[in-house]
Amino acid sequence: MYRVLSVLITGLFVATACGAPVTPSARIRVENAWAVPSAAGAPSHSGMAGGEKSSAVYFVIVNATNTPDALSGATTPVAASAELNETLRVGDVAKMVPVPRVEVPAQGRVEFKPGGLHIMLMGVTQELAVGKKIAVTLRFEKSGAMTLDVPIQLEKSK
Amino acid sequence: MARRMWLVAGIGLLCLAVILAILQIVIARVEPLPVYMALPDVTLTDQAGRAFPLSQTRGKVVVMGIIFTNCPDICPLITARMKQIQQRVQTAGVSNQVELVSFSVDPERDSPAVLKQFGTIYQIDWANWVLLTGSADQVQTLVNGLKVYVERVYYRDGTPVPPSAFDEANLKNAYYSINHTDRLFLIDRKGNVRALLPGSQTNVDEAMPLIQQLVRE
């Protein structure tokens, strides 16, 4: 009996020392992503590929690790540019300001939502109709790149 | 026995009459909403390209919002709040007395056809909702009259830059966004602005009694 127990305990220590596989929940993850619809832009209007059309991408970042991380950028094949932005309310005026990076604390979460933090897509090159999905790649300083399959919706899912 | 029944029924009816009378007094005592400003009398153009004098809305309660169709964040939210109001107005059975109006603060890019496309994308019910644009001067008249703040912000490579960063030819084609007042206006049947709601942050539950009050006036 003691021999069996000691083998089991030794086995457990060895597994821990070797680094047991990390469960998916113990990493940065992104949930509930969605983006607002947009018409396709006309490249000739602004000189920017996709013209003047815009969209915004929203999601929740959950950091289940013990290390802080930060979102530092985004890209998508459906727009000329994807920038981290925040809408600020100054009195009753809504103003958008660029954000260079967004910290995600250890064991913390950050929500990108309408009227707040968002990824602004500038120069949308194709129609983003409700029900369609687009690829958006988020770039984290420590966790690296993560590509999302983002549905186009009128509002956040309930 | 029958006599007692008649007596109880009579007392019941009397109580009901008293309650109704009290309710009527309470409703009559609701404070009238203030008058903030008059809706400017300007003619704009709707999403179908038809002339739309704002005086055309007289006789109806108007819920007016500000948009521009390339607005990625706030305007979709304002439009969503107005959609909720439209549905609640319909449920209350007063759709024929309430008009929803969204006007663009970007008349340069928002032609009637672009507004129509925006309405289609956002699945707008046109039954009592109109999207308006106009010449720069016409829109400016409305903007001034409603004391709306509008600021064009130019971008280069995803970063805001002053207009002076472009020469004249490139400025015309540069990407820009617009910072603007985030507000919904409730306008009475006579064309007076009677309530200012916080646009994208409007609480529809709080807006509906105000709309109903204007409908009752």
Tab-separated table of C-alpha atoms in Angstrom:
chain	number	residue	atom	x	y	z
A	1	MET	CA	0.000	0.000	0.000
A	2	TYR	CA	2.765	2.438	1.042
A	3	ARG	CA	4.698	1.458	-2.080
A	4	VAL	CA	1.699	2.282	-4.333
A	5	LEU	CA	1.145	5.636	-2.605
A	6	SER	CA	4.823	6.616	-2.849
A	7	VAL	CA	4.850	5.773	-6.578
A	8	LEU	CA	1.744	7.920	-7.115
A	9	ILE	CA	3.168	10.882	-5.147
A	10	THR	CA	6.523	10.617	-6.936
A	11	GLY	CA	4.679	10.508	-10.274
A	12	LEU	CA	2.744	13.660	-9.343
A	13	PHE	CA	5.961	15.535	-8.436
A	14	VAL	CA	7.618	14.485	-11.692
A	15	ALA	CA	4.592	15.654	-13.726
A	16	THR	CA	4.599	19.016	-11.935
A	17	ALA	CA	8.347	19.468	-12.356
A	18	CYS	CA	8.124	18.726	-16.071
A	19	GLY	CA	5.371	21.326	-16.443
A	20	ALA	CA	1.944	19.828	-16.771
A	21	PRO	CA	0.146	20.911	-19.942
A	22	VAL	CA	-1.335	24.400	-19.635
A	23	THR	CA	-5.126	24.329	-19.779
A	24	PRO	CA	-6.728	26.660	-22.332
A	25	SER	CA	-8.262	28.740	-19.532
A	26	ALA	CA	-4.802	29.629	-18.207
A	27	ARG	CA	-4.014	31.967	-21.120
A	28	ILE	CA	-5.253	35.222	-22.527
A	29	ARG	CA	-8.567	34.679	-24.250
A	30	VAL	CA	-10.967	36.894	-26.179
A	31	GLU	CA	-14.723	36.448	-25.872
A	32	ASN	CA	-17.949	37.811	-27.385
A	33	ALA	CA	-16.334	39.560	-30.343
A	34	TRP	CA	-18.589	41.419	-32.798
A	35	ALA	CA	-18.350	44.307	-35.244
A	36	VAL	CA	-20.774	46.910	-36.584
A	37	PRO	CA	-21.898	46.756	-40.236
A	38	SER	CA	-20.556	48.997	-42.978
A	39	ALA	CA	-21.027	49.613	-46.661
A	40	ALA	CA	-18.078	48.921	-48.944
A	41	GLY	CA	-15.894	51.963	-49.490
A	42	ALA	CA	-15.060	53.589	-52.801
A	43	PRO	CA	-11.230	53.730	-53.076
A	44	SER	CA	-11.309	56.672	-55.440
A	45	HIS	CA	-12.905	58.988	-52.886
A	46	SER	CA	-10.238	59.281	-50.217
A	47	GLY	CA	-7.194	57.795	-51.854
A	48	MET	CA	-7.178	55.235	-49.035
A	49	ALA	CA	-7.898	51.639	-50.047
A	50	GLY	CA	-11.529	51.121	-49.114
A	51	GLY	CA	-12.195	54.836	-49.083
A	52	GLU	CA	-13.860	56.503	-46.158
A	53	LYS	CA	-15.997	53.683	-44.744
A	54	SER	CA	-15.546	52.673	-41.110
A	55	SER	CA	-16.506	49.967	-38.658
A	56	ALA	CA	-15.720	49.139	-35.038
A	57	VAL	CA	-14.819	45.829	-33.399
A	58	TYR	CA	-15.751	44.981	-29.788
A	59	PHE	CA	-14.835	42.073	-27.474
A	60	VAL	CA	-13.840	41.134	-23.954
A	61	ILE	CA	-10.226	40.191	-23.121
A	62	VAL	CA	-9.885	37.786	-20.211
A	63	ASN	CA	-6.425	37.297	-18.745
A	64	ALA	CA	-6.542	34.123	-16.652
A	65	THR	CA	-2.765	34.082	-16.215
A	66	ASN	CA	-0.689	35.499	-13.383
A	67	THR	CA	1.182	37.815	-15.759
A	68	PRO	CA	-0.104	41.159	-17.032
A	69	ASP	CA	-0.242	41.562	-20.803
A	70	ALA	CA	-1.199	44.354	-23.200
A	71	LEU	CA	-3.011	44.644	-26.525
A	72	SER	CA	-0.805	46.699	-28.810
A	73	GLY	CA	-2.389	46.462	-32.241
A	74	ALA	CA	-4.776	44.839	-34.675
A	75	THR	CA	-5.041	44.030	-38.371
A	76	THR	CA	-7.764	42.805	-40.689
A	77	PRO	CA	-7.851	42.010	-44.393
A	78	VAL	CA	-11.144	43.918	-44.781
A	79	ALA	CA	-9.828	47.419	-43.951
A	80	ALA	CA	-6.866	49.588	-44.826
A	81	SER	CA	-6.194	50.292	-41.177
A	82	ALA	CA	-7.249	48.936	-37.767
A	83	GLU	CA	-6.459	51.168	-34.791
A	84	LEU	CA	-7.015	50.983	-31.046
A	85	ASN	CA	-9.374	53.813	-30.162
A	86	GLU	CA	-11.441	55.064	-27.278
A	87	THR	CA	-14.565	57.213	-27.373
A	88	LEU	CA	-14.524	59.754	-24.574
A	89	ARG	CA	-17.500	61.849	-23.535
A	90	VAL	CA	-16.490	65.437	-22.865
A	91	GLY	CA	-19.646	67.096	-21.567
A	92	ASP	CA	-22.174	65.884	-24.116
A	93	VAL	CA	-19.665	65.637	-26.975
A	94	ALA	CA	-18.356	62.233	-28.064
A	95	LYS	CA	-14.683	62.355	-29.086
A	96	MET	CA	-12.501	59.545	-30.376
A	97	VAL	CA	-8.889	59.357	-29.257
A	98	PRO	CA	-6.224	56.859	-30.352
A	99	VAL	CA	-4.881	54.500	-27.672
A	100	PRO	CA	-1.341	53.112	-28.201
A	101	ARG	CA	-1.814	50.034	-25.995
A	102	VAL	CA	-4.340	48.591	-23.563
A	103	GLU	CA	-3.086	46.875	-20.403
A	104	VAL	CA	-4.788	43.658	-19.367
A	105	PRO	CA	-3.962	42.984	-15.705
A	106	ALA	CA	-3.113	39.506	-14.408
A	107	GLN	CA	-6.327	37.669	-13.523
A	108	GLY	CA	-8.206	40.640	-14.988
A	109	ARG	CA	-10.513	41.496	-17.877
A	110	VAL	CA	-10.944	44.474	-20.200
A	111	GLU	CA	-14.091	45.129	-22.204
A	112	PHE	CA	-14.092	46.832	-25.601
A	113	LYS	CA	-17.650	48.171	-25.977
A	114	PRO	CA	-19.681	50.798	-27.853
A	115	GLY	CA	-19.001	54.257	-26.477
A	116	GLY	CA	-15.673	53.129	-25.000
A	117	LEU	CA	-12.625	51.161	-26.152
A	118	HIS	CA	-12.860	49.717	-29.665
A	119	ILE	CA	-10.825	48.710	-32.697
A	120	MET	CA	-11.632	51.280	-35.370
A	121	LEU	CA	-11.532	49.924	-38.915
A	122	MET	CA	-10.742	52.710	-41.383
A	123	GLY	CA	-11.066	52.269	-45.122
A	124	VAL	CA	-13.347	49.229	-45.139
A	125	THR	CA	-12.839	47.479	-48.486
A	126	GLN	CA	-15.922	45.252	-48.627
A	127	GLU	CA	-19.491	45.356	-47.420
A	128	LEU	CA	-19.805	44.193	-43.838
A	129	ALA	CA	-23.381	42.952	-43.822
A	130	VAL	CA	-25.151	41.619	-40.751
A	131	GLY	CA	-24.518	37.872	-40.445
A	132	LYS	CA	-21.174	37.945	-42.245
A	133	LYS	CA	-17.911	37.106	-40.406
A	134	ILE	CA	-14.544	38.829	-40.737
A	135	ALA	CA	-11.055	37.878	-39.569
A	136	VAL	CA	-9.455	40.267	-37.089
A	137	THR	CA	-5.978	39.585	-35.670
A	138	LEU	CA	-5.143	41.048	-32.259
A	139	ARG	CA	-1.499	41.505	-31.312
A	140	PHE	CA	-0.615	41.026	-27.626
A	141	GLU	CA	2.794	42.013	-26.265
A	142	LYS	CA	3.347	38.715	-24.457
A	143	SER	CA	0.770	36.284	-25.804
A	144	GLY	CA	1.479	37.118	-29.445
A	145	ALA	CA	-1.074	37.217	-32.255
A	146	MET	CA	-4.579	35.859	-31.982
A	147	THR	CA	-6.983	35.745	-34.948
A	148	LEU	CA	-10.711	36.031	-34.287
A	149	ASP	CA	-13.682	35.131	-36.458
A	150	VAL	CA	-15.844	38.199	-35.809
A	151	PRO	CA	-19.569	38.259	-36.681
A	152	ILE	CA	-21.161	41.471	-37.985
A	153	GLN	CA	-24.064	42.456	-35.746
A	154	LEU	CA	-26.267	45.484	-35.086
A	155	GLU	CA	-25.763	45.131	-31.339
A	156	LYS	CA	-23.969	43.015	-28.771
A	157	SER	CA	-25.443	39.512	-28.387
A	158	LYS	CA	-27.790	39.233	-25.426
B	1	MET	CA	-79.233	39.725	1.124
B	2	ALA	CA	-79.753	41.316	-2.322
B	3	ARG	CA	-79.906	44.730	-0.672
B	4	ARG	CA	-76.514	44.201	0.963
B	5	MET	CA	-75.039	43.169	-2.398
B	6	TRP	CA	-76.276	46.373	-4.018
B	7	LEU	CA	-74.821	48.363	-1.124
B	8	VAL	CA	-71.376	46.733	-1.463
B	9	ALA	CA	-71.419	47.258	-5.250
B	10	GLY	CA	-72.386	50.907	-4.768
B	11	ILE	CA	-69.561	51.526	-2.285
B	12	GLY	CA	-67.134	49.778	-4.656
B	13	LEU	CA	-68.161	52.007	-7.564
B	14	LEU	CA	-67.843	55.098	-5.376
B	15	CYS	CA	-64.284	54.096	-4.340
B	16	LEU	CA	-63.364	53.515	-8.001
B	17	ALA	CA	-64.698	56.960	-8.961
B	18	VAL	CA	-62.654	58.598	-6.170
B	19	ILE	CA	-59.466	56.769	-7.287
B	20	LEU	CA	-60.006	57.807	-10.914
B	21	ALA	CA	-60.571	61.425	-9.879
B	22	ILE	CA	-57.324	61.418	-7.847
B	23	LEU	CA	-55.401	59.874	-10.762
B	24	GLN	CA	-56.729	62.563	-13.109
B	25	ILE	CA	-55.569	65.309	-10.715
B	26	VAL	CA	-52.087	63.704	-10.400
B	27	ILE	CA	-51.741	63.425	-14.203
B	28	ALA	CA	-52.896	67.019	-14.666
B	29	ARG	CA	-50.239	68.149	-12.200
B	30	VAL	CA	-47.314	66.712	-14.224
B	31	GLU	CA	-44.911	69.590	-14.716
B	32	PRO	CA	-44.776	70.794	-18.326
B	33	LEU	CA	-41.405	70.226	-19.986
B	34	PRO	CA	-39.280	73.354	-20.534
B	35	VAL	CA	-38.734	74.925	-23.950
B	36	TYR	CA	-35.009	74.852	-24.798
B	37	MET	CA	-35.108	76.232	-28.328
B	38	ALA	CA	-37.148	76.244	-31.507
B	39	LEU	CA	-36.382	73.810	-34.299
B	40	PRO	CA	-34.926	75.944	-37.146
B	41	ASP	CA	-37.176	76.236	-40.157
B	42	VAL	CA	-34.865	74.783	-42.786
B	43	THR	CA	-35.502	72.506	-45.742
B	44	LEU	CA	-33.301	69.409	-45.974
B	45	THR	CA	-33.369	66.359	-48.268
B	46	ASP	CA	-34.508	62.884	-47.245
B	47	GLN	CA	-33.002	59.488	-48.124
B	48	ALA	CA	-35.200	59.302	-51.224
B	49	GLY	CA	-33.929	62.659	-52.497
B	50	ARG	CA	-37.162	64.515	-51.689
B	51	ALA	CA	-37.188	68.024	-50.209
B	52	PHE	CA	-38.048	67.807	-46.524
B	53	PRO	CA	-38.940	71.105	-44.804
B	54	LEU	CA	-38.601	70.539	-41.045
B	55	SER	CA	-41.902	72.423	-40.676
B	56	GLN	CA	-43.395	69.258	-42.219
B	57	THR	CA	-43.062	67.588	-38.809
B	58	ARG	CA	-45.386	70.119	-37.119
B	59	GLY	CA	-48.319	68.353	-35.533
B	60	LYS	CA	-46.156	65.390	-34.557
B	61	VAL	CA	-43.777	64.721	-31.685
B	62	VAL	CA	-40.254	64.352	-33.090
B	63	VAL	CA	-37.339	62.312	-31.763
B	64	MET	CA	-34.288	63.777	-33.492
B	65	GLY	CA	-30.779	62.269	-33.522
B	66	ILE	CA	-27.407	63.164	-35.012
B	67	ILE	CA	-25.477	60.787	-37.274
B	68	PHE	CA	-22.869	60.523	-39.995
B	69	THR	CA	-22.768	57.259	-41.880
B	70	ASN	CA	-19.003	56.680	-41.562
B	71	CYS	CA	-19.221	56.960	-37.777
B	72	PRO	CA	-17.969	53.645	-36.386
B	73	ASP	CA	-18.870	53.829	-32.709
B	74	ILE	CA	-21.375	56.387	-31.397
B	75	CYS	CA	-23.824	56.758	-34.315
B	76	PRO	CA	-24.654	53.013	-34.512
B	77	LEU	CA	-25.410	53.240	-30.802
B	78	ILE	CA	-27.602	56.352	-31.248
B	79	THR	CA	-29.407	54.569	-34.093
B	80	ALA	CA	-29.904	51.501	-31.876
B	81	ARG	CA	-31.471	53.670	-29.129
B	82	MET	CA	-33.797	55.277	-31.713
B	83	LYS	CA	-34.790	51.822	-32.988
B	84	GLN	CA	-35.744	50.854	-29.445
B	85	ILE	CA	-37.777	54.055	-29.093
B	86	GLN	CA	-39.501	53.363	-32.423
B	87	GLN	CA	-40.492	49.879	-31.222
B	88	ARG	CA	-41.743	51.197	-27.869
B	89	VAL	CA	-43.726	53.956	-29.594
B	90	GLN	CA	-45.314	51.302	-31.797
B	91	THR	CA	-46.174	49.150	-28.778
B	92	ALA	CA	-47.756	52.213	-27.135
B	93	GLY	CA	-49.933	52.652	-30.233
B	94	VAL	CA	-48.758	56.203	-31.012
B	95	SER	CA	-46.588	55.576	-34.111
B	96	ASN	CA	-48.820	57.878	-36.169
B	97	GLN	CA	-48.104	60.742	-33.743
B	98	VAL	CA	-44.321	60.333	-33.401
B	99	GLU	CA	-41.717	60.882	-36.140
B	100	LEU	CA	-38.067	59.822	-35.863
B	101	VAL	CA	-35.549	62.040	-37.647
B	102	SER	CA	-31.798	61.453	-37.978
B	103	PHE	CA	-29.794	64.200	-39.644
B	104	SER	CA	-26.258	63.905	-40.955
B	105	VAL	CA	-23.515	66.277	-39.845
B	106	ASP	CA	-21.454	65.108	-42.841
B	107	PRO	CA	-23.459	66.395	-45.828
B	108	GLU	CA	-20.350	66.309	-48.033
B	109	ARG	CA	-20.253	62.498	-48.006
B	110	ASP	CA	-23.782	61.590	-46.903
B	111	SER	CA	-25.844	61.929	-50.071
B	112	PRO	CA	-29.475	60.716	-50.043
B	113	ALA	CA	-28.312	57.439	-51.661
B	114	VAL	CA	-25.679	56.915	-48.940
B	115	LEU	CA	-28.304	57.588	-46.251
B	116	LYS	CA	-30.650	55.088	-47.878
B	117	GLN	CA	-27.866	52.487	-47.920
B	118	PHE	CA	-27.160	53.217	-44.231
B	119	GLY	CA	-30.855	52.726	-43.448
B	120	THR	CA	-30.888	49.418	-45.291
B	121	ILE	CA	-27.739	48.178	-43.513
B	122	TYR	CA	-29.159	49.168	-40.119
B	123	GLN	CA	-32.565	47.673	-40.993
B	124	ILE	CA	-34.421	50.920	-40.344
B	125	ASP	CA	-38.223	50.783	-40.451
B	126	TRP	CA	-39.109	53.732	-42.695
B	127	ALA	CA	-42.746	53.857	-41.532
B	128	ASN	CA	-42.102	56.876	-39.273
B	129	TRP	CA	-38.331	57.422	-39.593
B	130	VAL	CA	-36.552	59.733	-42.001
B	131	LEU	CA	-32.807	60.292	-42.604
B	132	LEU	CA	-31.879	63.810	-43.680
B	133	THR	CA	-28.971	65.542	-45.373
B	134	GLY	CA	-28.635	68.798	-47.297
B	135	SER	CA	-26.221	71.423	-48.485
B	136	ALA	CA	-23.423	72.434	-46.116
B	137	ASP	CA	-25.298	75.716	-45.411
B	138	GLN	CA	-28.629	74.015	-44.725
B	139	VAL	CA	-27.066	71.527	-42.305
B	140	GLN	CA	-25.091	74.335	-40.655
B	141	THR	CA	-28.355	76.249	-40.045
B	142	LEU	CA	-29.750	73.225	-38.205
B	143	VAL	CA	-26.470	72.621	-36.336
B	144	ASN	CA	-26.395	76.262	-35.177
B	145	GLY	CA	-30.068	76.288	-34.241
B	146	LEU	CA	-29.757	73.164	-32.099
B	147	LYS	CA	-26.385	74.286	-30.638
B	148	VAL	CA	-24.684	71.117	-31.846
B	149	TYR	CA	-20.889	70.767	-31.674
B	150	VAL	CA	-19.245	69.394	-34.840
B	151	GLU	CA	-15.491	68.943	-35.293
B	152	ARG	CA	-13.853	67.231	-38.255
B	153	VAL	CA	-10.743	65.167	-37.353
B	154	TYR	CA	-8.370	64.148	-40.153
B	155	TYR	CA	-6.273	60.980	-40.052
B	156	ARG	CA	-3.069	59.923	-41.761
B	157	ASP	CA	-1.929	56.291	-41.369
B	158	GLY	CA	-4.483	55.806	-38.619
B	159	THR	CA	-3.283	58.778	-36.566
B	160	PRO	CA	-5.145	62.099	-36.121
B	161	VAL	CA	-3.358	65.003	-37.797
B	162	PRO	CA	-4.277	68.688	-38.261
B	163	PRO	CA	-5.763	69.693	-41.630
B	164	SER	CA	-2.513	71.583	-42.303
B	165	ALA	CA	-0.784	68.183	-42.684
B	166	PHE	CA	-2.372	67.958	-46.153
B	167	ASP	CA	-2.016	70.198	-49.166
B	168	GLU	CA	-5.260	71.467	-50.690
B	169	ALA	CA	-5.677	68.640	-53.214
B	170	ASN	CA	-4.973	65.881	-50.690
B	171	LEU	CA	-7.121	67.447	-47.958
B	172	LYS	CA	-10.161	66.957	-50.176
B	173	ASN	CA	-9.464	63.221	-50.327
B	174	ALA	CA	-8.160	62.695	-46.784
B	175	TYR	CA	-9.866	60.326	-44.354
B	176	TYR	CA	-11.739	62.133	-41.591
B	177	SER	CA	-13.996	61.347	-38.702
B	178	ILE	CA	-16.316	63.740	-36.853
B	179	ASN	CA	-16.534	64.466	-33.143
B	180	HIS	CA	-20.053	65.653	-32.387
B	181	THR	CA	-22.672	66.250	-29.748
B	182	ASP	CA	-24.139	62.972	-28.521
B	183	ARG	CA	-27.743	63.990	-27.940
B	184	LEU	CA	-31.351	63.150	-28.792
B	185	PHE	CA	-33.836	66.021	-29.038
B	186	LEU	CA	-37.497	65.602	-28.129
B	187	ILE	CA	-39.531	68.140	-30.068
B	188	ASP	CA	-43.188	68.972	-29.485
B	189	ARG	CA	-45.965	69.334	-32.058
B	190	LYS	CA	-45.249	73.068	-32.408
B	191	GLY	CA	-41.566	72.579	-33.249
B	192	ASN	CA	-40.090	73.423	-29.837
B	193	VAL	CA	-37.254	71.359	-28.356
B	194	ARG	CA	-38.610	70.230	-24.967
B	195	ALA	CA	-36.100	67.611	-23.759
B	196	LEU	CA	-32.408	66.859	-24.331
B	197	LEU	CA	-31.480	63.202	-23.884
B	198	PRO	CA	-27.929	61.807	-23.719
B	199	GLY	CA	-27.874	60.320	-27.252
B	200	SER	CA	-26.154	56.949	-27.265
B	201	GLN	CA	-26.603	56.675	-23.494
B	202	THR	CA	-30.330	57.403	-23.527
B	203	ASN	CA	-32.327	55.235	-21.171
B	204	VAL	CA	-35.397	54.306	-23.225
B	205	ASP	CA	-37.426	53.589	-20.071
B	206	GLU	CA	-36.842	57.194	-18.973
B	207	ALA	CA	-37.390	58.640	-22.467
B	208	MET	CA	-40.793	57.048	-23.053
B	209	PRO	CA	-42.754	58.944	-20.339
B	210	LEU	CA	-41.378	62.226	-21.776
B	211	ILE	CA	-42.465	61.239	-25.290
B	212	GLN	CA	-45.885	60.201	-23.960
B	213	GLN	CA	-46.197	63.523	-22.140
B	214	LEU	CA	-45.545	65.431	-25.383
B	215	VAL	CA	-48.016	63.193	-27.237
B	216	ARG	CA	-50.696	64.053	-24.630
B	217	GLU	CA	-50.123	67.829	-24.899
